[in-house]
Amino acid sequence: MIVAASPSVSLELDPEHLLPLVRPSRSDSPVVWSVDVTRRAAWAARLAVGTLDEEEQERAAAFRYQTDRDAYTAAHVGLRLLLGLYLDMSPDRVRIIRQPCPNPNCGKPHGRPGVQGGEIHFSLAHTRGLVLLAFAGTPVGVDVEEIPNAEATAELGPCCTPARPRNSASSGPPNAHPPSAAPGPARRPISRPSALACPAERLWTT
């Protein structure tokens, strides 16, 4: 499921059918692309050497688990491929930069990622099995996370919502507030991740 603040187009990246793309303008809604990591992992691995820069290849190699390495590789190969189509250049020639840090006392390139010249704004997010890539004429943010199953929710829930002391006095009528330690309904497990895409000034992920 893709939830957007304004209507956007959800497209699946198909390496067999690639055409030049028109860059979204400032008045256009974000364009969101998805990459199925399971289906495209081998394709991304083949293109990685000639497409990713040295830093990206080193980061991909540093992942401990192959599933995480596949997601990162597919995300960055897909990003460069789409940026190349939007900017009419070879993917390996796309120069991805970091904006200055929002902290005025820092000044180092710790900020939002972008492309040289700022002709298009993008954001990417990946989890095991799925990549989302958002493009827009203004700063944009996208995120995707896998929803935990019921067992993980039950185990971690009490850590995130500590119980109220049982002997604490209450000034309200009896049963005005149910015990905070009472277990809530477990969320039904969902097999596919959920995603969010919306224009944002300081929402990004790599």
mmCIF file of C-alpha atoms in Angstrom:
data_model
loop_
_atom_site.group_PDB
_atom_site.id
_atom_site.type_symbol
_atom_site.label_atom_id
_atom_site.label_comp_id
_atom_site.label_asym_id
_atom_site.label_seq_id
_atom_site.Cartn_x
_atom_site.Cartn_y
_atom_site.Cartn_z
ATOM 1 C CA MET A 1 0.000 0.000 0.000
ATOM 2 C CA ILE A 2 1.241 3.489 -0.855
ATOM 3 C CA VAL A 3 -0.207 6.446 0.995
ATOM 4 C CA ALA A 4 0.556 9.903 -0.426
ATOM 5 C CA ALA A 5 -0.315 13.378 0.744
ATOM 6 C CA SER A 6 -1.360 14.175 -2.827
ATOM 7 C CA PRO A 7 -2.082 11.895 -5.811
ATOM 8 C CA SER A 8 1.093 10.269 -7.083
ATOM 9 C CA VAL A 9 1.925 7.564 -9.551
ATOM 10 C CA SER A 10 3.213 4.222 -8.316
ATOM 11 C CA LEU A 11 5.332 2.512 -10.958
ATOM 12 C CA GLU A 12 7.316 -0.701 -10.842
ATOM 13 C CA LEU A 13 10.796 -0.443 -12.290
ATOM 14 C CA ASP A 14 11.090 -2.887 -15.184
ATOM 15 C CA PRO A 15 14.637 -3.011 -16.601
ATOM 16 C CA GLU A 16 13.349 -4.595 -19.804
ATOM 17 C CA HIS A 17 11.192 -1.583 -20.689
ATOM 18 C CA LEU A 18 13.030 1.677 -20.055
ATOM 19 C CA LEU A 19 12.129 4.940 -21.780
ATOM 20 C CA PRO A 20 13.269 8.548 -21.320
ATOM 21 C CA LEU A 21 11.380 10.232 -18.488
ATOM 22 C CA VAL A 22 10.083 13.771 -18.081
ATOM 23 C CA ARG A 23 11.265 15.406 -14.869
ATOM 24 C CA PRO A 24 8.440 16.323 -12.490
ATOM 25 C CA SER A 25 7.949 20.067 -12.087
ATOM 26 C CA ARG A 26 7.470 21.948 -8.823
ATOM 27 C CA SER A 27 3.712 21.787 -9.272
ATOM 28 C CA ASP A 28 3.596 18.043 -9.983
ATOM 29 C CA SER A 29 2.862 15.374 -7.399
ATOM 30 C CA PRO A 30 5.740 13.080 -6.396
ATOM 31 C CA VAL A 31 6.324 10.101 -8.657
ATOM 32 C CA VAL A 32 6.950 6.914 -6.684
ATOM 33 C CA TRP A 33 8.714 3.863 -8.139
ATOM 34 C CA SER A 34 8.991 0.448 -6.505
ATOM 35 C CA VAL A 35 11.600 -2.237 -7.014
ATOM 36 C CA ASP A 36 10.856 -5.858 -6.165
ATOM 37 C CA VAL A 37 14.185 -6.908 -4.662
ATOM 38 C CA THR A 38 13.467 -10.629 -4.943
ATOM 39 C CA ARG A 39 12.824 -10.371 -8.683
ATOM 40 C CA ARG A 40 15.516 -7.785 -9.465
ATOM 41 C CA ALA A 41 18.404 -8.805 -7.189
ATOM 42 C CA ALA A 42 20.365 -10.642 -9.889
ATOM 43 C CA TRP A 43 19.786 -7.825 -12.376
ATOM 44 C CA ALA A 44 20.996 -5.195 -9.886
ATOM 45 C CA ALA A 45 24.074 -7.245 -8.991
ATOM 46 C CA ARG A 46 25.060 -7.471 -12.665
ATOM 47 C CA LEU A 47 24.799 -3.710 -13.122
ATOM 48 C CA ALA A 48 26.342 -2.700 -9.802
ATOM 49 C CA VAL A 49 30.003 -2.788 -10.867
ATOM 50 C CA GLY A 50 29.533 -0.479 -13.836
ATOM 51 C CA THR A 51 26.845 1.712 -12.255
ATOM 52 C CA LEU A 52 27.594 2.331 -8.569
ATOM 53 C CA ASP A 53 30.489 4.495 -7.479
ATOM 54 C CA GLU A 54 33.259 3.197 -5.250
ATOM 55 C CA GLU A 55 31.655 4.360 -2.000
ATOM 56 C CA GLU A 56 28.329 2.715 -2.867
ATOM 57 C CA GLN A 57 30.038 -0.557 -3.728
ATOM 58 C CA GLU A 58 31.940 -0.505 -0.447
ATOM 59 C CA ARG A 59 28.757 0.142 1.529
ATOM 60 C CA ALA A 60 26.976 -2.694 -0.257
ATOM 61 C CA ALA A 61 29.816 -5.087 0.507
ATOM 62 C CA ALA A 62 29.753 -4.132 4.197
ATOM 63 C CA PHE A 63 26.301 -5.587 4.821
ATOM 64 C CA ARG A 64 26.429 -8.789 6.851
ATOM 65 C CA TYR A 65 23.347 -10.414 5.347
ATOM 66 C CA GLN A 66 22.820 -11.022 1.653
ATOM 67 C CA THR A 67 19.171 -9.931 1.847
ATOM 68 C CA ASP A 68 20.220 -6.502 3.130
ATOM 69 C CA ARG A 69 22.987 -6.268 0.528
ATOM 70 C CA ASP A 70 20.506 -7.100 -2.219
ATOM 71 C CA ALA A 71 18.077 -4.407 -1.039
ATOM 72 C CA TYR A 72 20.778 -1.738 -0.870
ATOM 73 C CA THR A 73 22.181 -2.666 -4.280
ATOM 74 C CA ALA A 74 18.764 -2.727 -5.944
ATOM 75 C CA ALA A 75 17.896 0.634 -4.361
ATOM 76 C CA HIS A 76 21.013 2.425 -5.549
ATOM 77 C CA VAL A 77 21.166 0.814 -8.980
ATOM 78 C CA GLY A 78 17.490 1.682 -9.466
ATOM 79 C CA LEU A 79 18.086 5.222 -8.220
ATOM 80 C CA ARG A 80 20.944 5.850 -10.628
ATOM 81 C CA LEU A 81 19.097 4.235 -13.510
ATOM 82 C CA LEU A 82 16.020 6.417 -12.999
ATOM 83 C CA LEU A 83 18.043 9.581 -12.402
ATOM 84 C CA GLY A 84 19.883 8.874 -15.639
ATOM 85 C CA LEU A 85 16.564 8.624 -17.470
ATOM 86 C CA TYR A 86 15.252 11.821 -15.895
ATOM 87 C CA LEU A 87 18.494 13.740 -16.527
ATOM 88 C CA ASP A 88 19.250 12.164 -19.926
ATOM 89 C CA MET A 89 22.668 10.816 -18.978
ATOM 90 C CA SER A 90 24.390 7.524 -18.276
ATOM 91 C CA PRO A 91 23.622 6.173 -14.753
ATOM 92 C CA ASP A 92 27.298 5.975 -13.827
ATOM 93 C CA ARG A 93 27.733 9.682 -14.653
ATOM 94 C CA VAL A 94 25.043 10.847 -12.241
ATOM 95 C CA ARG A 95 26.761 12.728 -9.437
ATOM 96 C CA ILE A 96 24.980 12.235 -6.132
ATOM 97 C CA ILE A 97 25.926 14.778 -3.484
ATOM 98 C CA ARG A 98 25.017 15.628 0.096
ATOM 99 C CA GLN A 99 23.555 18.999 0.973
ATOM 100 C CA PRO A 100 25.128 20.983 3.843
ATOM 101 C CA CYS A 101 24.092 19.931 7.327
ATOM 102 C CA PRO A 102 20.918 21.751 8.535
ATOM 103 C CA ASN A 103 22.805 22.614 11.727
ATOM 104 C CA PRO A 104 24.249 26.110 11.082
ATOM 105 C CA ASN A 105 27.169 25.338 13.393
ATOM 106 C CA CYS A 106 28.247 22.279 11.367
ATOM 107 C CA GLY A 107 28.544 23.165 7.694
ATOM 108 C CA LYS A 108 29.617 19.649 6.712
ATOM 109 C CA PRO A 109 27.811 17.622 4.011
ATOM 110 C CA HIS A 110 25.517 15.688 6.363
ATOM 111 C CA GLY A 111 22.248 16.882 4.842
ATOM 112 C CA ARG A 112 19.700 15.565 2.399
ATOM 113 C CA PRO A 113 21.095 13.704 -0.645
ATOM 114 C CA GLY A 114 20.636 15.282 -4.057
ATOM 115 C CA VAL A 115 22.094 15.606 -7.525
ATOM 116 C CA GLN A 116 24.544 18.176 -8.769
ATOM 117 C CA GLY A 117 22.588 21.215 -9.932
ATOM 118 C CA GLY A 118 19.419 20.306 -8.014
ATOM 119 C CA GLU A 119 17.419 19.700 -11.196
ATOM 120 C CA ILE A 120 15.365 16.991 -9.514
ATOM 121 C CA HIS A 121 14.735 15.955 -5.915
ATOM 122 C CA PHE A 122 14.612 12.347 -4.785
ATOM 123 C CA SER A 123 14.376 10.091 -1.780
ATOM 124 C CA LEU A 124 14.871 6.366 -1.409
ATOM 125 C CA ALA A 125 14.043 3.797 1.221
ATOM 126 C CA HIS A 126 14.487 0.057 1.340
ATOM 127 C CA THR A 127 13.621 -2.871 3.509
ATOM 128 C CA ARG A 128 14.070 -6.576 2.889
ATOM 129 C CA GLY A 129 12.242 -7.357 -0.320
ATOM 130 C CA LEU A 130 11.114 -3.874 -1.350
ATOM 131 C CA VAL A 131 12.597 -0.558 -2.466
ATOM 132 C CA LEU A 132 10.735 2.738 -2.898
ATOM 133 C CA LEU A 133 12.124 5.663 -4.911
ATOM 134 C CA ALA A 134 10.364 9.032 -4.955
ATOM 135 C CA PHE A 135 11.097 11.876 -7.393
ATOM 136 C CA ALA A 136 9.700 15.403 -7.373
ATOM 137 C CA GLY A 137 10.339 18.993 -8.356
ATOM 138 C CA THR A 138 10.586 19.954 -4.676
ATOM 139 C CA PRO A 139 12.126 18.197 -1.641
ATOM 140 C CA VAL A 140 10.389 14.862 -1.119
ATOM 141 C CA GLY A 141 10.499 12.072 1.439
ATOM 142 C CA VAL A 142 9.683 8.374 1.240
ATOM 143 C CA ASP A 143 9.861 5.575 3.771
ATOM 144 C CA VAL A 144 9.085 1.873 3.873
ATOM 145 C CA GLU A 145 9.177 -0.441 6.879
ATOM 146 C CA GLU A 146 8.149 -4.017 7.402
ATOM 147 C CA ILE A 147 5.266 -4.311 9.858
ATOM 148 C CA PRO A 148 6.298 -6.580 12.758
ATOM 149 C CA ASN A 149 4.333 -9.766 13.305
ATOM 150 C CA ALA A 150 2.123 -10.397 16.326
ATOM 151 C CA GLU A 151 4.878 -12.199 18.261
ATOM 152 C CA ALA A 152 7.292 -9.264 17.939
ATOM 153 C CA THR A 153 4.546 -6.797 18.867
ATOM 154 C CA ALA A 154 3.643 -8.769 21.982
ATOM 155 C CA GLU A 155 7.290 -9.024 23.058
ATOM 156 C CA LEU A 156 8.260 -5.391 22.483
ATOM 157 C CA GLY A 157 4.968 -3.713 23.406
ATOM 158 C CA PRO A 158 5.516 -3.691 27.188
ATOM 159 C CA CYS A 159 8.973 -2.162 26.693
ATOM 160 C CA CYS A 160 7.488 0.760 24.754
ATOM 161 C CA THR A 161 4.466 1.309 27.015
ATOM 162 C CA PRO A 162 5.507 0.777 30.636
ATOM 163 C CA ALA A 163 2.737 -0.069 33.060
ATOM 164 C CA ARG A 164 1.489 2.433 35.645
ATOM 165 C CA PRO A 165 2.353 1.534 39.266
ATOM 166 C CA ARG A 166 -0.447 -0.709 40.541
ATOM 167 C CA ASN A 167 -0.700 0.992 43.944
ATOM 168 C CA SER A 168 -0.939 4.542 42.629
ATOM 169 C CA ALA A 169 -3.908 6.503 43.935
ATOM 170 C CA SER A 170 -6.621 7.627 41.561
ATOM 171 C CA SER A 171 -8.807 10.669 42.078
ATOM 172 C CA GLY A 172 -11.331 9.627 39.431
ATOM 173 C CA PRO A 173 -14.332 7.338 39.736
ATOM 174 C CA PRO A 174 -13.801 3.566 39.838
ATOM 175 C CA ASN A 175 -12.801 2.042 36.514
ATOM 176 C CA ALA A 176 -12.402 5.516 34.977
ATOM 177 C CA HIS A 177 -9.058 4.425 33.548
ATOM 178 C CA PRO A 178 -8.436 0.793 32.662
ATOM 179 C CA PRO A 179 -5.160 -0.643 33.946
ATOM 180 C CA SER A 180 -2.356 0.396 31.609
ATOM 181 C CA ALA A 181 -0.864 -3.074 31.906
ATOM 182 C CA ALA A 182 -3.876 -4.663 30.269
ATOM 183 C CA PRO A 183 -2.832 -6.305 27.013
ATOM 184 C CA GLY A 184 -4.122 -4.655 23.857
ATOM 185 C CA PRO A 185 -5.255 -6.481 20.732
ATOM 186 C CA ALA A 186 -2.392 -7.839 18.680
ATOM 187 C CA ARG A 187 -2.057 -6.460 15.173
ATOM 188 C CA ARG A 188 -2.819 -8.953 12.462
ATOM 189 C CA PRO A 189 0.418 -9.958 10.700
ATOM 190 C CA ILE A 190 0.777 -8.423 7.252
ATOM 191 C CA SER A 191 3.131 -10.024 4.764
ATOM 192 C CA ARG A 192 3.950 -6.908 2.711
ATOM 193 C CA PRO A 193 5.507 -3.667 3.966
ATOM 194 C CA SER A 194 3.666 -0.392 4.320
ATOM 195 C CA ALA A 195 4.957 2.792 2.775
ATOM 196 C CA LEU A 196 4.649 6.552 3.002
ATOM 197 C CA ALA A 197 5.474 9.120 0.345
ATOM 198 C CA CYS A 198 4.916 12.813 0.840
ATOM 199 C CA PRO A 199 6.554 16.150 0.056
ATOM 200 C CA ALA A 200 8.808 16.956 2.987
ATOM 201 C CA GLU A 201 11.442 19.492 3.793
ATOM 202 C CA ARG A 202 13.505 17.314 6.073
ATOM 203 C CA LEU A 203 12.297 13.751 5.596
ATOM 204 C CA TRP A 204 14.738 11.552 3.775
ATOM 205 C CA THR A 205 16.489 8.225 4.022
ATOM 206 C CA THR A 206 19.331 6.372 2.350
#
